[in-house]
CSV table of C-alpha atoms in Angstrom, one decimal:
chain,number,residue,atom,x,y,z
A,97,ASN,CA,133.8,82.5,148.6
A,98,ASP,CA,135.3,81.2,145.3
A,99,ASP,CA,131.8,81.4,143.7
A,100,GLU,CA,131.2,85.0,144.9
A,101,LYS,CA,134.6,86.0,143.6
A,102,LYS,CA,133.9,84.4,140.2
A,103,GLU,CA,130.6,86.3,140.0
A,104,GLU,CA,132.3,89.6,140.8
A,105,GLU,CA,134.9,89.0,138.1
A,106,GLU,CA,132.2,88.2,135.6
A,107,GLU,CA,130.3,91.4,136.5
A,108,GLU,CA,133.5,93.4,136.1
A,109,GLU,CA,134.0,91.9,132.6
A,110,ASP,CA,130.5,92.7,131.6
A,111,LYS,CA,130.8,96.2,132.8
A,112,ASP,CA,134.1,96.7,130.9
A,113,GLU,CA,132.5,95.2,127.8
A,114,ASP,CA,129.5,97.6,128.1
A,115,GLU,CA,131.8,100.6,128.6
A,116,TRP,CA,133.9,99.5,125.6
A,117,SER,CA,130.8,99.1,123.4
A,118,SER,CA,129.4,102.4,124.5
A,119,SER,CA,132.7,104.1,123.8
A,120,ALA,CA,132.9,102.5,120.4
A,121,GLU,CA,129.4,103.8,119.6
A,122,ASP,CA,130.3,107.3,120.7
A,123,ASP,CA,133.4,107.2,118.5
A,124,PHE,CA,131.5,105.9,115.5
A,125,ASP,CA,131.3,108.5,112.6
A,126,ILE,CA,127.8,108.5,111.0
A,127,THR,CA,128.6,111.2,108.5
A,128,PRO,CA,128.9,108.8,105.5
A,129,LEU,CA,125.6,107.2,106.5
A,130,LEU,CA,123.9,110.6,106.7
A,131,GLU,CA,124.9,111.3,103.1
A,132,ASN,CA,122.9,108.2,102.0
A,133,PHE,CA,120.1,108.5,104.6
A,134,GLU,CA,117.4,108.7,102.0
A,135,GLN,CA,118.2,105.2,100.8
A,136,ILE,CA,118.5,103.9,104.4
A,137,ALA,CA,115.1,105.5,105.3
A,138,LYS,CA,113.5,104.1,102.2
A,139,LEU,CA,114.6,100.6,103.1
A,140,GLY,CA,113.5,101.1,106.8
A,141,ALA,CA,114.8,99.8,110.1
A,142,LYS,CA,113.3,98.0,113.1
A,143,PHE,CA,112.5,99.9,116.3
A,144,TRP,CA,110.6,99.2,119.5
A,145,ARG,CA,107.5,101.4,119.7
A,146,HIS,CA,106.3,102.4,123.1
A,147,ALA,CA,102.7,103.4,123.6
A,148,GLY,CA,99.8,103.2,126.0
A,149,LYS,CA,99.4,103.7,129.7
A,150,ARG,CA,100.9,100.4,130.8
A,151,VAL,CA,104.4,101.4,132.0
A,152,HIS,CA,105.5,97.8,132.2
A,153,GLY,CA,103.7,96.8,129.0
A,154,LYS,CA,105.7,95.1,126.2
A,155,ALA,CA,106.9,97.4,123.4
A,156,GLN,CA,105.9,96.5,119.8
A,157,LEU,CA,108.6,95.9,117.2
A,158,ARG,CA,107.8,98.1,114.2
A,159,THR,CA,109.5,98.7,110.8
A,160,VAL,CA,109.9,102.4,110.3
A,161,LYS,CA,110.5,103.7,106.8
A,162,VAL,CA,110.1,106.8,104.7
A,163,SER,CA,108.3,106.9,101.3
A,164,PHE,CA,109.6,109.6,99.0
A,165,ASP,CA,106.8,109.4,96.4
A,166,GLY,CA,105.0,112.5,95.2
A,167,GLY,CA,107.6,115.2,95.9
A,168,THR,CA,108.6,116.6,99.3
A,169,ALA,CA,104.9,117.4,100.1
A,170,GLY,CA,104.1,113.6,99.8
A,171,TRP,CA,107.0,112.3,101.8
A,172,THR,CA,105.5,110.0,104.4
A,173,LEU,CA,107.0,108.2,107.4
A,174,SER,CA,105.2,105.0,108.3
A,175,TRP,CA,105.5,102.3,111.0
A,176,GLY,CA,102.9,99.8,109.9
A,177,ALA,CA,99.9,99.4,107.7
A,178,GLY,CA,96.8,101.5,107.5
A,179,SER,CA,96.7,104.7,109.4
A,180,ARG,CA,100.1,104.2,111.0
A,181,ALA,CA,101.8,107.0,109.1
A,182,ILE,CA,102.4,110.7,109.1
A,183,LYS,CA,103.4,113.1,106.4
A,184,LEU,CA,106.8,114.6,107.0
A,185,LYS,CA,105.3,118.1,106.4
A,186,ASP,CA,103.1,117.5,109.5
A,187,VAL,CA,106.2,116.6,111.7
A,188,TRP,CA,107.1,119.5,114.0
A,189,TYR,CA,110.4,118.2,115.3
A,190,VAL,CA,112.3,115.0,116.2
A,191,ALA,CA,113.3,114.8,119.9
A,192,TRP,CA,116.3,112.8,121.0
A,193,GLY,CA,115.9,111.5,124.6
A,194,LEU,CA,113.0,111.3,127.0
A,195,TYR,CA,110.8,114.3,126.1
A,196,THR,CA,107.3,112.8,126.0
A,197,PRO,CA,104.8,111.5,128.6
A,198,THR,CA,105.1,107.9,127.4
A,199,LEU,CA,108.9,107.8,127.5
A,200,LEU,CA,109.2,109.7,130.8
A,201,ALA,CA,106.9,107.2,132.4
A,202,ARG,CA,109.3,104.5,131.5
A,203,LYS,CA,112.5,106.4,132.3
A,204,GLU,CA,113.6,103.9,135.0
A,205,ARG,CA,114.2,101.2,132.4
A,206,LEU,CA,115.1,103.1,129.2
A,207,ASN,CA,118.4,104.4,127.9
A,208,GLU,CA,117.7,108.0,126.8
A,209,LEU,CA,120.3,107.9,124.1
A,210,LYS,CA,118.5,105.0,122.4
A,211,CYS,CA,115.1,106.7,122.5
A,212,PHE,CA,113.7,109.4,120.2
A,213,SER,CA,110.2,110.8,119.4
A,214,ILE,CA,108.7,112.0,116.2
A,215,VAL,CA,106.3,114.8,117.2
A,216,GLY,CA,103.6,116.3,115.0
A,217,HIS,CA,101.9,119.7,115.4
A,218,SER,CA,98.9,118.0,117.1
A,219,GLU,CA,99.3,116.6,120.7
A,220,LYS,CA,97.9,113.4,119.3
A,221,GLN,CA,100.7,112.9,116.8
A,222,VAL,CA,103.5,111.4,118.8
A,223,LEU,CA,105.6,108.4,117.8
A,224,ASP,CA,107.9,107.1,120.6
A,225,LEU,CA,110.7,104.8,119.4
A,226,GLU,CA,113.6,102.9,121.0
A,227,ALA,CA,116.5,101.7,118.8
A,228,TYR,CA,118.7,98.7,119.3
A,229,THR,CA,121.8,100.8,119.7
A,230,LYS,CA,122.7,104.4,120.4
A,231,THR,CA,124.2,104.7,116.9
A,232,ASP,CA,120.9,103.7,115.2
A,233,ALA,CA,119.0,106.3,117.3
A,234,LYS,CA,121.6,108.9,116.5
A,235,LEU,CA,121.5,108.1,112.8
A,236,TRP,CA,117.7,108.3,112.5
A,237,VAL,CA,117.4,111.4,114.6
A,238,ARG,CA,120.0,113.3,112.6
A,239,GLY,CA,118.8,111.9,109.3
A,240,LEU,CA,115.1,112.8,109.9
A,241,ARG,CA,116.1,116.3,111.1
A,242,GLN,CA,118.1,116.6,107.9
A,243,LEU,CA,115.0,115.7,105.8
A,244,LEU,CA,113.0,118.3,107.8
A,245,GLY,CA,115.7,120.9,107.3
A,246,GLN,CA,115.9,121.3,111.1
A,247,SER,CA,119.1,121.9,113.1
A,248,ASP,CA,119.9,119.9,116.3
A,249,GLU,CA,119.9,123.1,118.3
A,250,ASN,CA,116.4,124.1,117.1
A,251,ALA,CA,115.0,120.6,117.5
A,252,ASP,CA,116.3,120.3,121.1
A,253,LYS,CA,114.9,123.7,122.0
A,254,LEU,CA,111.4,122.7,120.7
A,255,ALA,CA,111.6,119.4,122.5
A,256,GLU,CA,112.3,121.1,125.9
A,257,MET,CA,109.7,123.8,125.3
A,258,ASN,CA,106.9,121.4,124.3
A,259,VAL,CA,107.3,118.7,126.9
A,260,ALA,CA,105.1,120.6,129.4
A,261,ARG,CA,102.4,120.9,126.8
A,262,LEU,CA,102.5,117.2,126.1
A,263,MET,CA,102.4,116.3,129.8
A,264,GLN,CA,99.4,118.6,130.3
A,265,TYR,CA,97.6,117.0,127.4
A,266,ALA,CA,98.4,113.5,128.7
A,267,LYS,CA,97.0,114.5,132.1
A,268,LYS,CA,93.8,115.7,130.6
A,269,GLN,CA,93.4,112.5,128.6
A,270,ALA,CA,94.0,110.4,131.7
A,271,GLN,CA,91.4,112.4,133.6
A,272,HIS,CA,88.9,112.1,130.7
A,273,ALA,CA,89.5,108.3,130.5
A,274,GLN,CA,89.0,108.0,134.3
A,275,GLN,CA,85.7,109.9,134.1
A,276,ILE,CA,84.5,107.6,131.3
A,277,LYS,CA,85.5,104.6,133.3
A,278,GLU,CA,83.7,105.9,136.4
A,279,LYS,CA,80.6,106.6,134.4
A,280,GLN,CA,80.7,103.1,132.9
A,281,LEU,CA,81.0,101.6,136.3
A,282,ARG,CA,78.0,103.6,137.6
A,283,VAL,CA,76.0,102.5,134.6
A,284,VAL,CA,77.0,98.8,135.2
A,285,LYS,CA,76.2,99.1,138.9
A,286,LEU,CA,72.8,100.7,138.1
A,287,GLN,CA,72.1,97.9,135.6
A,288,GLN,CA,73.1,95.2,138.2
A,289,ASP,CA,70.8,96.8,140.9
A,290,LEU,CA,68.0,96.9,138.4
A,291,PHE,CA,68.5,93.2,137.6
A,292,VAL,CA,68.5,92.3,141.3
A,293,MET,CA,65.2,94.2,141.7
A,294,THR,CA,63.8,92.3,138.7
A,295,VAL,CA,64.8,88.9,140.2
A,296,GLU,CA,63.3,89.9,143.5
A,297,ALA,CA,60.0,91.0,141.8
A,298,VAL,CA,59.8,87.7,139.9
A,299,TYR,CA,60.2,85.6,143.1
A,300,LYS,CA,57.6,87.8,144.9
A,301,GLU,CA,55.2,87.3,142.0
A,302,LEU,CA,55.7,83.5,142.0
A,303,GLU,CA,55.3,83.2,145.7
A,304,GLU,CA,52.1,85.3,145.6
A,305,GLN,CA,50.7,82.8,143.1
A,306,ARG,CA,51.1,80.0,145.7
A,307,ILE,CA,51.4,77.3,143.2
A,308,TRP,CA,55.2,77.0,143.1
A,309,GLN,CA,57.4,75.2,145.7
A,310,ILE,CA,60.2,77.7,146.0
A,311,ASP,CA,62.8,76.8,148.7
A,312,ASP,CA,66.3,78.1,149.5
A,313,THR,CA,67.8,75.6,147.1
A,314,VAL,CA,65.9,77.1,144.2
A,315,LYS,CA,66.9,80.7,145.2
A,316,VAL,CA,70.6,79.7,145.5
A,317,MET,CA,70.5,78.0,142.1
A,318,PHE,CA,68.8,80.9,140.4
A,319,ASP,CA,70.3,83.8,142.4
A,320,ALA,CA,70.6,87.3,140.8
A,321,ALA,CA,74.4,87.0,140.4
A,322,SER,CA,74.4,83.7,138.3
A,323,LEU,CA,71.3,84.8,136.3
A,324,TYR,CA,73.0,88.1,135.5
A,325,GLN,CA,76.0,86.2,134.0
A,326,HIS,CA,73.6,84.2,131.8
A,327,VAL,CA,71.8,87.4,130.7
A,328,LEU,CA,75.1,89.0,129.6
A,329,LYS,CA,76.3,85.8,127.9
A,330,GLU,CA,73.0,85.4,126.0
A,331,ASP,CA,72.7,89.1,125.3
A,332,VAL,CA,69.1,89.4,126.7
A,333,PRO,CA,67.8,92.9,126.4
A,334,TRP,CA,66.7,94.5,129.7
A,335,ARG,CA,63.1,94.7,128.5
A,336,LYS,CA,63.0,90.9,128.5
A,337,TRP,CA,64.8,90.3,131.8
A,338,GLN,CA,61.6,89.6,133.8
A,339,TRP,CA,60.3,87.2,131.2
A,340,TYR,CA,63.7,85.5,130.9
A,341,VAL,CA,64.1,85.1,134.7
A,342,ARG,CA,60.5,83.8,135.2
A,343,GLU,CA,61.0,81.2,132.4
A,344,LYS,CA,64.3,80.0,133.8
A,345,ILE,CA,62.8,79.5,137.3
A,346,THR,CA,59.4,78.1,136.3
A,347,ASN,CA,60.8,75.7,133.7
A,348,TYR,CA,63.0,74.2,136.4
A,349,LEU,CA,60.1,74.0,138.9
A,350,ARG,CA,57.9,72.2,136.3
A,351,GLU,CA,60.7,69.8,135.2
A,352,ASN,CA,61.2,68.8,138.9
A,353,GLY,CA,57.6,68.5,139.8
A,354,MET,CA,57.6,71.5,142.1
A,355,VAL,CA,54.2,72.8,141.2
A,356,LEU,CA,51.3,72.7,143.7
A,357,GLN,CA,47.9,71.9,142.3
A,358,GLN,CA,45.3,73.9,144.3
A,359,GLN,CA,41.7,73.0,144.1
A,360,GLN,CA,40.7,76.7,143.8
A,361,GLN,CA,42.8,77.0,140.6
A,362,GLN,CA,41.8,73.8,138.9
A,363,PRO,CA,39.3,75.3,136.4
A,364,HIS,CA,42.2,77.5,135.4
A,365,VAL,CA,42.3,80.6,133.3
A,366,HIS,CA,44.0,79.0,130.3
A,367,SER,CA,41.3,76.4,129.8
A,368,VAL,CA,38.7,79.1,130.5
A,369,VAL,CA,39.9,81.5,127.9
A,370,ALA,CA,40.3,78.7,125.4
A,371,ASP,CA,36.8,77.5,125.8
A,372,GLY,CA,35.3,81.0,126.0
A,373,ALA,CA,33.4,80.2,129.2
A,374,GLY,CA,32.1,83.0,131.3
A,375,LEU,CA,32.5,85.6,128.6
A,376,GLY,CA,28.9,85.5,127.5
A,377,HIS,CA,29.4,84.0,124.0
A,378,GLY,CA,28.4,80.4,124.4
A,379,GLY,CA,30.0,77.0,124.5
A,380,GLY,CA,32.3,75.8,127.2
A,381,VAL,CA,33.2,73.2,129.7
A,382,GLY,CA,29.8,73.2,131.3
A,383,SER,CA,27.6,75.5,133.3
A,384,ALA,CA,28.8,74.2,136.6
A,385,SER,CA,32.2,75.9,136.1
A,386,HIS,CA,31.1,79.1,134.3
A,387,CYS,CA,31.3,81.3,137.4
A,388,ASP,CA,34.8,80.3,138.3
A,389,ASP,CA,36.0,80.5,134.7
A,390,ALA,CA,34.7,84.0,134.3
A,391,VAL,CA,36.6,85.3,137.3
A,392,SER,CA,39.8,83.6,136.1
A,393,ALA,CA,39.5,85.0,132.6
A,394,TRP,CA,38.8,88.5,133.9
A,395,LEU,CA,41.8,88.4,136.2
A,396,LEU,CA,44.0,87.1,133.4
A,397,TYR,CA,42.9,89.9,131.0
A,398,TYR,CA,44.0,92.5,133.5
A,399,LYS,CA,47.2,90.6,134.5
A,400,LEU,CA,46.0,90.1,138.1
A,401,GLU,CA,45.9,86.3,138.0
A,402,MET,CA,48.4,86.1,140.9
A,403,TYR,CA,45.6,87.3,143.2
A,404,GLU,CA,43.0,84.7,142.2
A,405,THR,CA,43.6,82.5,145.3
A,406,PRO,CA,43.6,85.2,147.9
A,407,LEU,CA,40.5,86.8,146.3
A,408,ARG,CA,38.6,83.5,146.5
A,409,GLN,CA,39.9,82.5,149.9
A,410,LYS,CA,40.2,85.8,151.9
A,411,SER,CA,37.5,87.9,150.2
A,412,GLY,CA,35.1,85.1,149.2
A,413,LEU,CA,34.9,86.1,145.5
A,414,GLU,CA,32.8,83.5,143.6
A,415,THR,CA,31.4,85.4,140.6
A,416,LEU,CA,31.9,88.6,138.7
A,417,ASP,CA,28.4,89.7,139.8
A,418,ASP,CA,29.8,89.9,143.4
A,419,LEU,CA,32.1,92.8,142.3
A,420,GLN,CA,29.5,94.6,140.2
A,421,GLN,CA,27.3,95.1,143.3
A,422,LEU,CA,30.1,96.8,145.3
A,423,ASP,CA,31.0,100.5,145.6
A,424,GLU,CA,34.5,101.9,145.1
A,425,ALA,CA,35.2,102.0,148.9
A,426,SER,CA,34.3,98.3,149.2
A,427,LEU,CA,36.5,97.4,146.2
A,428,ALA,CA,39.4,99.3,147.7
A,429,LYS,CA,38.9,97.4,150.9
A,430,ILE,CA,39.1,94.1,149.0
A,431,ALA,CA,42.4,95.2,147.4
A,432,ASP,CA,43.8,96.0,150.8
A,433,GLU,CA,42.5,92.7,152.2
A,434,VAL,CA,44.6,90.7,149.6
A,435,ASP,CA,47.7,92.9,150.0
A,436,MET,CA,47.7,94.2,146.4
A,437,ALA,CA,50.8,96.2,145.3
A,438,LEU,CA,50.0,99.8,144.4
A,439,LEU,CA,50.1,99.4,140.6
A,440,HIS,CA,48.1,96.1,140.9
A,441,ARG,CA,45.5,97.9,143.0
A,442,ASN,CA,45.1,100.6,140.3
A,443,HIS,CA,44.6,97.8,137.7
A,444,PHE,CA,42.1,96.1,139.9
A,445,MET,CA,40.0,99.3,140.4
A,446,THR,CA,40.1,99.9,136.6
A,447,ALA,CA,39.1,96.3,135.9
A,448,CYS,CA,36.1,96.6,138.3
A,449,ALA,CA,35.1,99.9,136.6
A,450,ASP,CA,35.3,98.3,133.1
A,451,LEU,CA,33.2,95.4,134.4
A,452,LYS,CA,30.4,97.8,135.6
A,453,SER,CA,30.5,99.9,132.5
A,454,GLY,CA,30.4,97.0,130.1
A,455,ALA,CA,33.8,97.7,128.7
A,456,TYR,CA,34.7,94.2,129.7
A,457,PRO,CA,34.8,91.8,127.8
A,458,PRO,CA,36.2,93.8,124.9
A,459,VAL,CA,35.0,93.3,121.3
A,460,GLU,CA,38.3,91.7,120.2
A,461,MET,CA,38.0,89.1,123.0
A,462,LYS,CA,34.5,88.2,122.0
A,463,GLU,CA,35.5,87.8,118.4
A,464,MET,CA,38.6,85.7,119.1
A,465,SER,CA,38.6,82.0,118.8
A,466,GLU,CA,39.5,79.9,121.8
A,467,VAL,CA,43.0,79.2,120.4
A,468,GLU,CA,43.6,82.8,119.5
A,469,GLN,CA,42.7,83.9,123.0
A,470,TRP,CA,45.0,81.4,124.6
A,471,LEU,CA,47.9,82.3,122.2
A,472,GLN,CA,47.3,86.0,122.7
A,473,HIS,CA,48.0,85.6,126.4
A,474,TYR,CA,51.5,84.4,125.5
A,475,LYS,CA,52.0,86.9,122.7
A,476,LEU,CA,52.0,84.1,120.2
A,477,GLY,CA,48.9,85.2,118.3
A,478,LYS,CA,50.7,85.4,114.9
A,479,TYR,CA,51.0,81.6,114.9
A,480,ALA,CA,47.2,81.1,115.0
A,481,PRO,CA,46.7,80.6,111.2
A,482,ALA,CA,49.6,78.1,111.0
A,483,LEU,CA,48.3,76.1,114.0
A,484,LYS,CA,44.8,76.1,112.5
A,485,GLU,CA,46.3,74.6,109.3
A,486,ASN,CA,47.7,71.8,111.5
A,487,ALA,CA,44.3,71.0,112.9
A,488,PHE,CA,45.0,72.9,116.2
A,489,ASN,CA,41.4,74.1,116.5
A,490,THR,CA,40.9,73.8,120.2
A,491,VAL,CA,43.4,73.9,123.0
A,492,ARG,CA,42.1,70.6,124.4
A,493,VAL,CA,44.1,69.0,121.5
A,494,VAL,CA,47.2,69.2,123.8
A,495,GLN,CA,45.6,66.5,126.1
A,496,ASN,CA,46.4,63.9,123.5
A,497,MET,CA,49.9,65.1,122.7
A,498,ASN,CA,53.3,64.5,124.3
A,499,GLU,CA,56.2,66.9,124.5
A,500,ALA,CA,57.9,65.6,121.3
A,501,GLU,CA,54.7,66.0,119.3
A,502,ILE,CA,54.2,69.6,120.6
A,503,THR,CA,57.8,70.4,119.7
A,504,GLN,CA,57.3,69.0,116.2
A,505,LEU,CA,54.1,71.1,115.8
A,506,ALA,CA,56.0,74.2,116.8
A,507,ASP,CA,58.7,73.4,114.1
A,508,GLU,CA,56.0,72.9,111.5
A,509,CYS,CA,54.6,76.3,112.3
A,510,ALA,CA,58.1,77.8,111.8
A,511,MET,CA,58.3,79.2,115.3
A,512,GLY,CA,61.4,81.0,116.4
A,513,VAL,CA,63.6,79.4,119.1
A,514,LEU,CA,62.3,81.5,122.0
A,515,HIS,CA,58.7,81.4,120.7
A,516,LYS,CA,58.9,77.6,120.4
A,517,LYS,CA,60.2,77.3,123.9
A,518,LYS,CA,57.4,79.5,125.2
A,519,PHE,CA,54.8,77.5,123.2
A,520,VAL,CA,55.9,74.1,124.4
A,521,SER,CA,56.1,75.3,128.0
A,522,ALA,CA,52.6,76.8,127.8
A,523,CYS,CA,51.2,73.6,126.2
A,524,LEU,CA,52.6,71.4,128.9
A,525,GLU,CA,51.3,73.6,131.6
A,526,LEU,CA,47.9,73.8,130.0
A,527,LYS,CA,47.8,70.0,129.6
A,528,GLN,CA,48.4,69.6,133.4
A,529,ARG,CA,45.7,72.1,134.3
A,530,LEU,CA,43.1,70.6,131.9
A,531,LYS,CA,43.8,67.2,133.6
A,532,SER,CA,43.3,68.7,137.0
A,533,ALA,CA,40.1,70.6,135.9
A,534,ASP,CA,38.6,67.4,134.4
A,535,LYS,CA,39.3,65.5,137.6
A,536,HIS,CA,37.8,68.3,139.7
A,537,GLN,CA,34.7,68.4,137.4
A,538,LYS,CA,34.2,64.6,137.7
A,539,LYS,CA,34.4,64.9,141.5
A,540,ASN,CA,31.7,67.6,141.5
A,541,SER,CA,29.5,65.5,139.3
A,542,LYS,CA,29.9,62.5,141.6
A,543,ASP,CA,29.0,64.7,144.6
A,544,CYS,CA,25.9,65.9,142.9
A,545,LEU,CA,24.8,62.2,142.2
A,546,LEU,CA,25.3,61.3,145.8
A,547,MET,CA,23.1,64.2,146.8
């Protein structure tokens, strides 16, 4: 009880003190100060500036001053550096109290006699200020009105008349900002949906190739949500999303030995293209593998390599001659048999037509060296001359190189960061496939001797 009584007494004392202070301010005569207001305004004073939509946001402490350079037309009121200024000739009126959207939104915690607003002819030109004391606010309101040659009665009338206009403008601005925000959210949502579709497409493609061990652990580790954050952080353009996602997943699978080596894919397309086998221009890994190599190279050229295994296993494709002898209906049946996607099906029919007409292989492929063909597949063709200077004349060179040596070779060829990463990954993959192809060829040779 004693404590409560003490608190009540303290509150009464504070209340009496506030009333005395308020009364003292009301009785304070500012006339002498108004006579020297130009000097006061020139020196400036500290005020709290209220701005923005956050009602409970912290006000900014600003020094407000008036520059009297260049005659009355050049008089300028400023509240900071740069564009934080307004010519006095552009000020319409000075309102004392809560007559703007910003101050009205904060009316529950502001003392109207400490607040004033400097309003320009444009709705955008509004400076809302809060003084430390009512006397400071009164002095600057009366002083600025004096500089503008504006009476208190006229200024108060303008403030009351214009408040509705300012509120309407603030409402329109808020609606416009909300529309922009909603539009941005729609764009972000669309972008996120597109990325999810990209990730799903990459997983589908990798699963169709049937050489990757993709389990639930991999899908959780490389899910769309986490990959999307990496894409944003690394600022990957949307055109490179698919390549980026594929590289992330396949690099992890390679590093952790999660690659299946299928016998049907051992004379793989990379070694095939590199040696020029099956394209009808000589040299290669041996006649025993020319048929398989030609099919692989053809599928790679038309970006249909993911269907190599089902075409061989389900449809029994062994040589390109098998396709040349079929009509369009039979080719369409093969596409259905291996469950080709619509766009892949169209590419397959085009590829078969080019094969029959002689448009495949193209002239540029015939004229390319083995290294150039291999590099072209990874869009690294521009490094062919530099690699040639470093004695990289055949892709089989990688069989005798380790990862550190391959990385050093990429540095010597001045490859960019992403190009180097792609080149090293391609070399390691090629090295593994060449090893498997050689092992498969030795087995076939042994079988022939036994026969």
